[in-house]
Amino acid sequence: MASLAPVNDGIGIANLPNQRHKIVAKRGAHFTIMVVGESGLGKTTLVNTLFSTELSPPKNYNRRHHKQLDKLTEVEIIKAELEEKQFKVKLTVIDTPGFGDYVNNSDSWTPIVEFIDDQHEAYMRQEQQPQRNEKTDLRVHACLYFIRPTGHTLKPLDIEIMKRLGTRVNLIPVVAKADTLTQNDLHTFKQRIRETVSAQGIRIYSPPIEIDDESADLARALIDAMPFSIIGSTEDVETPDGRVVKGREYLWGVAEVENENHCDFKKLRSLLIRTHMLDLVSTTEEIHYENYRQQQMETRKFGEPKVKKLDNPKFKEEEEALRKKFTEQVKSEEARFRKWEQHLIQERDRLNKDLEEAHSAIKQLEAELDGLNYNRTTNRR
């Protein structure tokens, strides 16, 4: 028979974290990350680099022109299960192809914002059901917004969507392809972005700083590094000193992915995975989801479905095209009807004219017949 722990060790409350650790390790975890940005900024490459596996295949940019003809922002969901040291994480990556790729990008953020709101709505509806054993949860825990390395500042499109995303999800801005800027230009560019974010009141995720915690210095370093400058690459290259690293090879040397002197990739990976993944999940649950739930519960009755907006901007252009096509068809039918009506009038006039001519001919024949009958009667007398 197993012996119990001595009384002088306490009653055992301190073992609760160990019990919790066993439960979490057995259950595993799930994490949902969304990537938003224009095409060609390396979203797919960064995701594959972050998790050291090919979660998403490379995009076929030969078909980009065909995609642009649709003029719609899509939402693609990629699911995978990762395992490290017998701990499993169900990972969901949400891509948004088509965003910001057109001349007119007004309302291009609507499908993205609606998707985030719809996941909160779906989870809230599941919580209201009698049985809640297996709930599908696609709430976005972190959103990486990719900023084009222009060297100037945020574009109006960036500001508009970041304002909308910041109130709904943990927004993490990143400067894509940081190896295209010099260190001085990159530092100035990041400073301008921080100033714009502050001036526009954009809410971005900020790691919590615990004063008594050893990770406080790390949290401050992560905050100071935002927006993260990143370089994504899944290829192994050899440096001049003989090391094999993940990076990009140029004529002037190698841009290393995990070199903190070259980019902030290690800081971003630490924030997303190693140190603050649980906080991202908790913030989504306790702040963003609760804000959505409170807002909906204040404006709706229990069990009442969400009211969908009829004037969805995503379908405005298609609706306008259908309306224009319908108008052209109506005009074409009206023109054809008028032409047909004119033809009938002309045919009626022609028949009336022929009828009048026939009538005149008959009258003339009747007059001639009367004249012949009169002459015959006169001759008999």
mmCIF file of C-alpha atoms in Angstrom:
data_model
loop_
_atom_site.group_PDB
_atom_site.id
_atom_site.type_symbol
_atom_site.label_atom_id
_atom_site.label_comp_id
_atom_site.label_asym_id
_atom_site.label_seq_id
_atom_site.Cartn_x
_atom_site.Cartn_y
_atom_site.Cartn_z
ATOM 1 C CA MET A 1 0.000 0.000 0.000
ATOM 2 C CA ALA A 2 1.389 3.410 -1.021
ATOM 3 C CA SER A 3 2.273 5.698 1.886
ATOM 4 C CA LEU A 4 0.873 9.223 2.092
ATOM 5 C CA ALA A 5 3.026 12.354 2.167
ATOM 6 C CA PRO A 6 4.076 13.594 5.641
ATOM 7 C CA VAL A 7 1.867 16.199 7.248
ATOM 8 C CA ASN A 8 4.698 18.721 7.512
ATOM 9 C CA ASP A 9 4.671 18.974 3.650
ATOM 10 C CA GLY A 10 1.357 20.765 3.828
ATOM 11 C CA ILE A 11 -2.105 19.625 2.796
ATOM 12 C CA GLY A 12 -1.219 19.437 -0.909
ATOM 13 C CA ILE A 13 -2.715 22.596 -2.391
ATOM 14 C CA ALA A 14 0.662 23.401 -3.931
ATOM 15 C CA ASN A 15 0.320 20.304 -6.123
ATOM 16 C CA LEU A 16 -2.642 21.750 -8.000
ATOM 17 C CA PRO A 17 -0.433 23.255 -10.792
ATOM 18 C CA ASN A 18 1.077 19.798 -11.320
ATOM 19 C CA GLN A 19 -2.394 18.304 -11.654
ATOM 20 C CA ARG A 20 -3.344 21.047 -14.080
ATOM 21 C CA HIS A 21 -0.189 20.405 -16.071
ATOM 22 C CA LYS A 22 -1.124 16.725 -16.450
ATOM 23 C CA ILE A 23 -4.638 17.603 -17.636
ATOM 24 C CA VAL A 24 -3.398 20.135 -20.189
ATOM 25 C CA ALA A 25 -0.641 17.824 -21.413
ATOM 26 C CA LYS A 26 -3.170 15.041 -21.961
ATOM 27 C CA ARG A 27 -5.806 17.242 -23.586
ATOM 28 C CA GLY A 28 -3.437 19.222 -25.796
ATOM 29 C CA ALA A 29 -4.250 22.684 -27.078
ATOM 30 C CA HIS A 30 -5.549 24.474 -30.134
ATOM 31 C CA PHE A 31 -4.296 27.706 -31.610
ATOM 32 C CA THR A 32 -5.702 29.785 -34.487
ATOM 33 C CA ILE A 33 -3.595 32.332 -36.294
ATOM 34 C CA MET A 34 -4.679 34.626 -39.122
ATOM 35 C CA VAL A 35 -2.361 36.233 -41.672
ATOM 36 C CA VAL A 36 -3.523 39.389 -43.477
ATOM 37 C CA GLY A 37 -1.666 41.359 -46.109
ATOM 38 C CA GLU A 38 -1.162 41.951 -49.796
ATOM 39 C CA SER A 39 0.031 39.178 -52.088
ATOM 40 C CA GLY A 40 3.767 38.675 -52.408
ATOM 41 C CA LEU A 41 4.724 39.731 -48.865
ATOM 42 C CA GLY A 42 5.725 36.238 -47.751
ATOM 43 C CA LYS A 43 2.751 35.257 -45.574
ATOM 44 C CA THR A 44 2.871 31.585 -46.547
ATOM 45 C CA THR A 45 6.663 31.439 -46.214
ATOM 46 C CA LEU A 46 6.600 32.977 -42.731
ATOM 47 C CA VAL A 47 3.969 30.542 -41.457
ATOM 48 C CA ASN A 48 5.980 27.595 -42.765
ATOM 49 C CA THR A 49 9.144 29.071 -41.195
ATOM 50 C CA LEU A 50 7.459 29.672 -37.824
ATOM 51 C CA PHE A 51 6.328 26.084 -37.402
ATOM 52 C CA SER A 52 9.269 24.463 -39.271
ATOM 53 C CA THR A 53 6.994 22.557 -41.616
ATOM 54 C CA GLU A 54 5.134 23.089 -44.881
ATOM 55 C CA LEU A 55 1.669 23.852 -43.568
ATOM 56 C CA SER A 56 0.673 25.709 -46.714
ATOM 57 C CA PRO A 57 2.012 24.952 -50.209
ATOM 58 C CA PRO A 58 3.576 27.837 -52.187
ATOM 59 C CA LYS A 59 1.104 29.976 -54.115
ATOM 60 C CA ASN A 60 0.903 29.743 -57.913
ATOM 61 C CA TYR A 61 1.441 33.370 -58.865
ATOM 62 C CA ASN A 62 0.892 32.569 -62.551
ATOM 63 C CA ARG A 63 -2.825 32.533 -61.757
ATOM 64 C CA ARG A 64 -2.778 35.819 -59.838
ATOM 65 C CA HIS A 65 -4.291 37.664 -62.837
ATOM 66 C CA HIS A 66 -7.228 35.237 -62.955
ATOM 67 C CA LYS A 67 -7.735 35.694 -59.212
ATOM 68 C CA GLN A 68 -7.738 39.478 -59.538
ATOM 69 C CA LEU A 69 -10.638 39.300 -61.973
ATOM 70 C CA ASP A 70 -12.844 38.108 -59.072
ATOM 71 C CA LYS A 71 -12.096 41.299 -57.062
ATOM 72 C CA LEU A 72 -13.033 39.556 -53.814
ATOM 73 C CA THR A 73 -11.128 38.878 -50.599
ATOM 74 C CA GLU A 74 -11.337 35.190 -49.766
ATOM 75 C CA VAL A 75 -10.784 33.306 -46.521
ATOM 76 C CA GLU A 76 -8.827 30.042 -46.666
ATOM 77 C CA ILE A 77 -8.547 27.706 -43.648
ATOM 78 C CA ILE A 78 -5.599 25.355 -43.212
ATOM 79 C CA LYS A 79 -5.586 22.844 -40.331
ATOM 80 C CA ALA A 80 -2.698 20.794 -38.982
ATOM 81 C CA GLU A 81 -1.697 18.932 -35.837
ATOM 82 C CA LEU A 82 1.778 19.538 -34.459
ATOM 83 C CA GLU A 83 3.505 17.450 -31.811
ATOM 84 C CA GLU A 84 6.585 18.281 -29.751
ATOM 85 C CA LYS A 85 7.776 16.244 -26.753
ATOM 86 C CA GLN A 86 4.467 14.319 -26.737
ATOM 87 C CA PHE A 87 2.431 17.532 -26.501
ATOM 88 C CA LYS A 88 -0.041 18.070 -29.345
ATOM 89 C CA VAL A 89 -1.350 21.372 -30.660
ATOM 90 C CA LYS A 90 -4.169 21.601 -33.181
ATOM 91 C CA LEU A 91 -3.104 24.519 -35.346
ATOM 92 C CA THR A 92 -5.401 26.462 -37.652
ATOM 93 C CA VAL A 93 -3.972 28.975 -40.112
ATOM 94 C CA ILE A 94 -6.376 31.389 -41.798
ATOM 95 C CA ASP A 95 -5.152 33.056 -44.990
ATOM 96 C CA THR A 96 -6.853 35.969 -46.755
ATOM 97 C CA PRO A 97 -5.869 35.906 -50.456
ATOM 98 C CA GLY A 98 -7.082 38.822 -52.537
ATOM 99 C CA PHE A 99 -6.831 41.476 -49.825
ATOM 100 C CA GLY A 100 -5.338 44.769 -51.047
ATOM 101 C CA ASP A 101 -4.525 43.450 -54.534
ATOM 102 C CA TYR A 102 -6.809 45.730 -56.539
ATOM 103 C CA VAL A 103 -6.959 49.344 -57.621
ATOM 104 C CA ASN A 104 -10.178 49.888 -55.671
ATOM 105 C CA ASN A 105 -9.756 48.214 -52.257
ATOM 106 C CA SER A 106 -12.713 49.868 -50.538
ATOM 107 C CA ASP A 107 -14.492 47.446 -48.202
ATOM 108 C CA SER A 108 -11.951 44.708 -49.021
ATOM 109 C CA TRP A 109 -11.609 44.154 -45.262
ATOM 110 C CA THR A 110 -15.281 43.244 -44.845
ATOM 111 C CA PRO A 111 -14.923 39.446 -45.421
ATOM 112 C CA ILE A 112 -12.057 39.342 -42.911
ATOM 113 C CA VAL A 113 -13.933 41.265 -40.209
ATOM 114 C CA GLU A 114 -17.097 39.262 -40.830
ATOM 115 C CA PHE A 115 -15.181 35.989 -40.513
ATOM 116 C CA ILE A 116 -13.806 37.001 -37.096
ATOM 117 C CA ASP A 117 -17.253 38.091 -35.894
ATOM 118 C CA ASP A 118 -18.854 34.926 -37.279
ATOM 119 C CA GLN A 119 -16.486 32.735 -35.244
ATOM 120 C CA HIS A 120 -17.441 34.576 -32.046
ATOM 121 C CA GLU A 121 -21.085 34.228 -33.033
ATOM 122 C CA ALA A 122 -20.764 30.501 -33.763
ATOM 123 C CA TYR A 123 -19.043 29.849 -30.423
ATOM 124 C CA MET A 124 -21.665 31.881 -28.537
ATOM 125 C CA ARG A 125 -24.460 29.913 -30.219
ATOM 126 C CA GLN A 126 -22.795 26.629 -29.231
ATOM 127 C CA GLU A 127 -22.567 27.766 -25.611
ATOM 128 C CA GLN A 128 -26.326 28.330 -25.599
ATOM 129 C CA GLN A 129 -27.052 24.715 -26.594
ATOM 130 C CA PRO A 130 -28.085 22.067 -24.027
ATOM 131 C CA GLN A 131 -25.141 19.823 -24.946
ATOM 132 C CA ARG A 132 -21.742 21.513 -25.119
ATOM 133 C CA ASN A 133 -19.386 18.543 -25.050
ATOM 134 C CA GLU A 134 -17.814 19.056 -28.476
ATOM 135 C CA LYS A 135 -17.615 22.688 -29.504
ATOM 136 C CA THR A 136 -16.011 23.832 -32.738
ATOM 137 C CA ASP A 137 -13.774 26.775 -31.944
ATOM 138 C CA LEU A 138 -12.222 28.802 -34.766
ATOM 139 C CA ARG A 139 -11.881 32.057 -32.837
ATOM 140 C CA VAL A 140 -8.757 33.863 -33.998
ATOM 141 C CA HIS A 141 -6.155 34.073 -31.235
ATOM 142 C CA ALA A 142 -3.596 36.155 -33.118
ATOM 143 C CA CYS A 143 -3.652 38.148 -36.342
ATOM 144 C CA LEU A 144 -0.389 38.933 -38.120
ATOM 145 C CA TYR A 145 -0.816 42.002 -40.301
ATOM 146 C CA PHE A 146 1.884 42.259 -42.963
ATOM 147 C CA ILE A 147 3.067 45.775 -43.828
ATOM 148 C CA ARG A 148 4.762 46.373 -47.159
ATOM 149 C CA PRO A 149 8.326 47.676 -46.632
ATOM 150 C CA THR A 150 7.862 51.001 -48.423
ATOM 151 C CA GLY A 151 10.068 52.945 -46.035
ATOM 152 C CA HIS A 152 7.427 55.686 -45.633
ATOM 153 C CA THR A 153 4.545 54.929 -43.271
ATOM 154 C CA LEU A 154 1.221 53.088 -43.125
ATOM 155 C CA LYS A 155 -1.109 53.390 -46.113
ATOM 156 C CA PRO A 156 -4.755 54.462 -45.635
ATOM 157 C CA LEU A 157 -5.834 50.874 -46.312
ATOM 158 C CA ASP A 158 -3.510 49.630 -43.560
ATOM 159 C CA ILE A 159 -4.942 52.142 -41.096
ATOM 160 C CA GLU A 160 -8.565 51.307 -41.914
ATOM 161 C CA ILE A 161 -8.286 47.538 -41.491
ATOM 162 C CA MET A 162 -5.950 47.733 -38.467
ATOM 163 C CA LYS A 163 -8.511 49.902 -36.678
ATOM 164 C CA ARG A 164 -11.179 47.268 -37.298
ATOM 165 C CA LEU A 165 -8.985 44.290 -36.461
ATOM 166 C CA GLY A 166 -7.536 45.816 -33.278
ATOM 167 C CA THR A 167 -10.922 45.853 -31.555
ATOM 168 C CA ARG A 168 -11.719 42.241 -32.488
ATOM 169 C CA VAL A 169 -8.500 40.246 -32.273
ATOM 170 C CA ASN A 170 -4.951 40.305 -30.915
ATOM 171 C CA LEU A 171 -3.352 42.352 -33.673
ATOM 172 C CA ILE A 172 0.390 41.934 -34.248
ATOM 173 C CA PRO A 173 1.862 44.130 -37.024
ATOM 174 C CA VAL A 174 4.942 42.880 -38.867
ATOM 175 C CA VAL A 175 7.140 44.520 -41.492
ATOM 176 C CA ALA A 176 7.487 42.011 -44.297
ATOM 177 C CA LYS A 177 10.736 41.354 -46.167
ATOM 178 C CA ALA A 178 12.873 43.375 -43.791
ATOM 179 C CA ASP A 179 15.989 42.439 -45.782
ATOM 180 C CA THR A 180 14.923 44.900 -48.501
ATOM 181 C CA LEU A 181 15.621 47.880 -46.188
ATOM 182 C CA THR A 182 18.821 49.092 -44.609
ATOM 183 C CA GLN A 183 19.081 49.092 -40.818
ATOM 184 C CA ASN A 184 18.683 52.884 -40.642
ATOM 185 C CA ASP A 185 15.707 52.934 -43.029
ATOM 186 C CA LEU A 186 14.095 50.039 -41.157
ATOM 187 C CA HIS A 187 14.511 51.790 -37.783
ATOM 188 C CA THR A 188 12.976 55.012 -39.179
ATOM 189 C CA PHE A 189 10.153 53.078 -40.850
ATOM 190 C CA LYS A 190 9.244 51.238 -37.624
ATOM 191 C CA GLN A 191 9.293 54.497 -35.680
ATOM 192 C CA ARG A 192 6.901 56.119 -38.168
ATOM 193 C CA ILE A 193 4.574 53.133 -37.921
ATOM 194 C CA ARG A 194 4.542 53.364 -34.112
ATOM 195 C CA GLU A 195 3.751 57.091 -34.325
ATOM 196 C CA THR A 196 0.890 56.454 -36.782
ATOM 197 C CA VAL A 197 -0.506 53.628 -34.644
ATOM 198 C CA SER A 198 -0.498 55.916 -31.600
ATOM 199 C CA ALA A 199 -1.973 58.908 -33.454
ATOM 200 C CA GLN A 200 -4.763 56.840 -35.055
ATOM 201 C CA GLY A 201 -5.654 55.033 -31.830
ATOM 202 C CA ILE A 202 -5.016 51.577 -33.295
ATOM 203 C CA ARG A 203 -5.074 48.823 -30.687
ATOM 204 C CA ILE A 204 -2.298 46.257 -31.021
ATOM 205 C CA TYR A 205 -1.442 43.335 -28.776
ATOM 206 C CA SER A 206 0.880 44.197 -25.923
ATOM 207 C CA PRO A 207 2.428 41.399 -23.808
ATOM 208 C CA PRO A 208 1.578 41.723 -20.105
ATOM 209 C CA ILE A 209 4.426 42.896 -17.884
ATOM 210 C CA GLU A 210 4.570 41.217 -14.490
ATOM 211 C CA ILE A 211 6.889 43.257 -12.259
ATOM 212 C CA ASP A 212 7.820 40.298 -10.057
ATOM 213 C CA ASP A 213 8.254 37.941 -13.012
ATOM 214 C CA GLU A 214 11.569 37.087 -14.633
ATOM 215 C CA SER A 215 9.982 37.469 -18.084
ATOM 216 C CA ALA A 216 9.262 41.189 -17.582
ATOM 217 C CA ASP A 217 12.447 42.171 -19.420
ATOM 218 C CA LEU A 218 11.486 39.922 -22.311
ATOM 219 C CA ALA A 219 8.001 41.452 -22.460
ATOM 220 C CA ARG A 220 9.503 44.949 -22.576
ATOM 221 C CA ALA A 221 11.865 43.871 -25.353
ATOM 222 C CA LEU A 222 8.942 42.480 -27.359
ATOM 223 C CA ILE A 223 6.955 45.694 -26.941
ATOM 224 C CA ASP A 224 9.927 47.813 -27.995
ATOM 225 C CA ALA A 225 10.469 45.641 -31.104
ATOM 226 C CA MET A 226 6.932 46.119 -32.485
ATOM 227 C CA PRO A 227 6.236 46.157 -35.356
ATOM 228 C CA PHE A 228 8.406 43.096 -35.848
ATOM 229 C CA SER A 229 10.712 43.147 -38.843
ATOM 230 C CA ILE A 230 10.775 39.667 -40.338
ATOM 231 C CA ILE A 231 12.556 37.589 -42.935
ATOM 232 C CA GLY A 232 10.922 34.336 -43.973
ATOM 233 C CA SER A 233 12.743 31.434 -45.594
ATOM 234 C CA THR A 234 12.523 27.652 -45.423
ATOM 235 C CA GLU A 235 15.765 27.115 -47.363
ATOM 236 C CA ASP A 236 19.104 26.169 -45.819
ATOM 237 C CA VAL A 237 21.984 28.384 -46.958
ATOM 238 C CA GLU A 238 25.657 28.437 -46.011
ATOM 239 C CA THR A 239 27.152 31.540 -44.445
ATOM 240 C CA PRO A 240 30.670 32.810 -45.287
ATOM 241 C CA ASP A 241 31.937 31.348 -41.988
ATOM 242 C CA GLY A 242 30.632 27.872 -42.903
ATOM 243 C CA ARG A 243 27.420 27.739 -40.835
ATOM 244 C CA VAL A 244 24.202 26.309 -42.392
ATOM 245 C CA VAL A 245 21.219 28.453 -41.458
ATOM 246 C CA LYS A 246 17.722 29.328 -42.619
ATOM 247 C CA GLY A 247 17.942 32.481 -44.671
ATOM 248 C CA ARG A 248 18.263 34.203 -48.024
ATOM 249 C CA GLU A 249 21.483 34.352 -49.987
ATOM 250 C CA TYR A 250 22.533 37.537 -51.768
ATOM 251 C CA LEU A 251 25.646 38.725 -53.572
ATOM 252 C CA TRP A 252 26.629 40.738 -50.496
ATOM 253 C CA GLY A 253 26.049 37.914 -48.041
ATOM 254 C CA VAL A 254 23.310 35.974 -46.227
ATOM 255 C CA ALA A 255 20.250 37.387 -44.464
ATOM 256 C CA GLU A 256 19.678 34.983 -41.578
ATOM 257 C CA VAL A 257 16.160 34.315 -40.325
ATOM 258 C CA GLU A 258 17.139 33.608 -36.707
ATOM 259 C CA ASN A 259 19.820 36.275 -36.403
ATOM 260 C CA GLU A 260 18.482 39.063 -34.169
ATOM 261 C CA ASN A 261 20.873 41.517 -35.797
ATOM 262 C CA HIS A 262 19.097 40.904 -39.116
ATOM 263 C CA CYS A 263 15.406 40.694 -38.128
ATOM 264 C CA ASP A 264 12.952 40.117 -35.251
ATOM 265 C CA PHE A 265 11.895 36.597 -36.247
ATOM 266 C CA LYS A 266 13.015 35.027 -32.948
ATOM 267 C CA LYS A 267 11.104 37.670 -30.981
ATOM 268 C CA LEU A 268 7.953 37.041 -33.032
ATOM 269 C CA ARG A 269 8.257 33.274 -32.574
ATOM 270 C CA SER A 270 8.770 33.753 -28.851
ATOM 271 C CA LEU A 271 5.675 35.924 -28.638
ATOM 272 C CA LEU A 272 3.446 33.571 -30.624
ATOM 273 C CA ILE A 273 4.636 30.208 -29.371
ATOM 274 C CA ARG A 274 7.225 30.012 -26.614
ATOM 275 C CA THR A 275 6.195 32.636 -24.068
ATOM 276 C CA HIS A 276 2.788 34.193 -24.786
ATOM 277 C CA MET A 277 0.633 31.653 -26.648
ATOM 278 C CA LEU A 278 -1.458 31.009 -23.536
ATOM 279 C CA ASP A 279 -1.921 34.746 -22.979
ATOM 280 C CA LEU A 280 -3.073 35.172 -26.589
ATOM 281 C CA VAL A 281 -5.667 32.439 -26.075
ATOM 282 C CA SER A 282 -6.769 33.850 -22.706
ATOM 283 C CA THR A 283 -7.013 37.410 -24.061
ATOM 284 C CA THR A 284 -9.189 36.182 -26.911
ATOM 285 C CA GLU A 285 -11.463 34.375 -24.468
ATOM 286 C CA GLU A 286 -11.657 36.969 -21.710
ATOM 287 C CA ILE A 287 -11.550 40.239 -23.664
ATOM 288 C CA HIS A 288 -12.406 39.987 -27.367
ATOM 289 C CA TYR A 289 -14.993 37.212 -27.095
ATOM 290 C CA GLU A 290 -16.559 38.683 -23.951
ATOM 291 C CA ASN A 291 -16.768 42.127 -25.584
ATOM 292 C CA TYR A 292 -18.567 40.612 -28.581
ATOM 293 C CA ARG A 293 -20.848 38.520 -26.346
ATOM 294 C CA GLN A 294 -21.740 41.492 -24.152
ATOM 295 C CA GLN A 295 -22.474 43.690 -27.152
ATOM 296 C CA GLN A 296 -24.723 41.061 -28.722
ATOM 297 C CA MET A 297 -26.523 40.199 -25.484
ATOM 298 C CA GLU A 298 -27.348 43.875 -24.927
ATOM 299 C CA THR A 299 -28.954 44.255 -28.364
ATOM 300 C CA ARG A 300 -30.517 40.803 -28.878
ATOM 301 C CA LYS A 301 -32.853 38.488 -27.029
ATOM 302 C CA PHE A 302 -31.635 35.075 -25.877
ATOM 303 C CA GLY A 303 -31.515 32.656 -28.818
ATOM 304 C CA GLU A 304 -32.345 35.346 -31.356
ATOM 305 C CA PRO A 305 -30.275 34.979 -34.561
ATOM 306 C CA LYS A 306 -27.822 37.660 -35.566
ATOM 307 C CA VAL A 307 -29.205 40.203 -37.977
ATOM 308 C CA LYS A 308 -27.294 40.134 -41.234
ATOM 309 C CA LYS A 309 -26.723 43.373 -43.050
ATOM 310 C CA LEU A 310 -28.504 43.423 -46.370
ATOM 311 C CA ASP A 311 -26.134 45.938 -47.897
ATOM 312 C CA ASN A 312 -23.092 43.696 -47.842
ATOM 313 C CA PRO A 313 -20.348 45.642 -49.641
ATOM 314 C CA LYS A 314 -18.879 42.385 -50.894
ATOM 315 C CA PHE A 315 -21.818 41.937 -53.253
ATOM 316 C CA LYS A 316 -22.389 45.569 -54.206
ATOM 317 C CA GLU A 317 -20.294 45.370 -57.348
ATOM 318 C CA GLU A 318 -21.914 42.112 -58.430
ATOM 319 C CA GLU A 319 -25.366 43.510 -57.694
ATOM 320 C CA GLU A 320 -24.572 46.643 -59.678
ATOM 321 C CA ALA A 321 -23.363 44.531 -62.609
ATOM 322 C CA LEU A 322 -26.551 42.445 -62.546
ATOM 323 C CA ARG A 323 -28.674 45.598 -62.345
ATOM 324 C CA LYS A 324 -26.807 47.095 -65.309
ATOM 325 C CA LYS A 325 -27.187 43.884 -67.295
ATOM 326 C CA PHE A 326 -30.909 43.745 -66.497
ATOM 327 C CA THR A 327 -31.348 47.391 -67.531
ATOM 328 C CA GLU A 328 -29.565 46.749 -70.830
ATOM 329 C CA GLN A 329 -31.772 43.713 -71.481
ATOM 330 C CA VAL A 330 -34.906 45.748 -70.765
ATOM 331 C CA LYS A 331 -33.747 48.515 -73.104
ATOM 332 C CA SER A 332 -32.928 45.954 -75.782
ATOM 333 C CA GLU A 333 -36.367 44.341 -75.444
ATOM 334 C CA GLU A 334 -38.061 47.737 -75.541
ATOM 335 C CA ALA A 335 -36.171 48.679 -78.704
ATOM 336 C CA ARG A 336 -37.111 45.361 -80.288
ATOM 337 C CA PHE A 337 -40.734 45.864 -79.263
ATOM 338 C CA ARG A 338 -40.813 49.388 -80.730
ATOM 339 C CA LYS A 339 -39.301 48.120 -83.970
ATOM 340 C CA TRP A 340 -41.857 45.340 -84.105
ATOM 341 C CA GLU A 341 -44.646 47.802 -83.291
ATOM 342 C CA GLN A 342 -43.445 50.142 -86.038
ATOM 343 C CA HIS A 343 -43.374 47.231 -88.448
ATOM 344 C CA LEU A 344 -46.969 46.335 -87.503
ATOM 345 C CA ILE A 345 -48.069 49.940 -88.017
ATOM 346 C CA GLN A 346 -46.421 50.026 -91.418
ATOM 347 C CA GLU A 347 -48.030 46.706 -92.318
ATOM 348 C CA ARG A 348 -51.415 47.986 -91.119
ATOM 349 C CA ASP A 349 -51.040 51.159 -93.202
ATOM 350 C CA ARG A 350 -50.071 49.088 -96.240
ATOM 351 C CA LEU A 351 -53.069 46.777 -95.811
ATOM 352 C CA ASN A 352 -55.402 49.772 -95.316
ATOM 353 C CA LYS A 353 -54.009 51.362 -98.451
ATOM 354 C CA ASP A 354 -54.489 48.138 -100.417
ATOM 355 C CA LEU A 355 -57.992 47.852 -98.998
ATOM 356 C CA GLU A 356 -58.798 51.426 -100.055
ATOM 357 C CA GLU A 357 -57.403 50.787 -103.528
ATOM 358 C CA ALA A 358 -59.463 47.606 -103.794
ATOM 359 C CA HIS A 359 -62.484 49.472 -102.530
ATOM 360 C CA SER A 360 -61.927 52.218 -105.133
ATOM 361 C CA ALA A 361 -61.511 49.615 -107.856
ATOM 362 C CA ILE A 362 -64.746 47.959 -106.806
ATOM 363 C CA LYS A 363 -66.549 51.329 -106.853
ATOM 364 C CA GLN A 364 -65.158 52.038 -110.315
ATOM 365 C CA LEU A 365 -66.258 48.641 -111.559
ATOM 366 C CA GLU A 366 -69.704 49.184 -110.051
ATOM 367 C CA ALA A 367 -69.926 52.577 -111.802
ATOM 368 C CA GLU A 368 -68.905 51.035 -115.128
ATOM 369 C CA LEU A 369 -71.417 48.248 -114.617
ATOM 370 C CA ASP A 370 -74.173 50.763 -113.905
ATOM 371 C CA GLY A 371 -73.144 52.682 -117.032
ATOM 372 C CA LEU A 372 -73.376 49.571 -119.188
ATOM 373 C CA ASN A 373 -76.781 48.665 -117.774
ATOM 374 C CA TYR A 374 -78.051 52.196 -118.437
ATOM 375 C CA ASN A 375 -76.882 52.160 -122.074
ATOM 376 C CA ARG A 376 -78.458 48.760 -122.660
ATOM 377 C CA THR A 377 -81.810 49.942 -121.347
ATOM 378 C CA THR A 378 -81.706 53.062 -123.513
ATOM 379 C CA ASN A 379 -80.961 51.098 -126.673
ATOM 380 C CA ARG A 380 -83.965 48.770 -126.090
ATOM 381 C CA ARG A 381 -86.324 51.716 -126.049
#
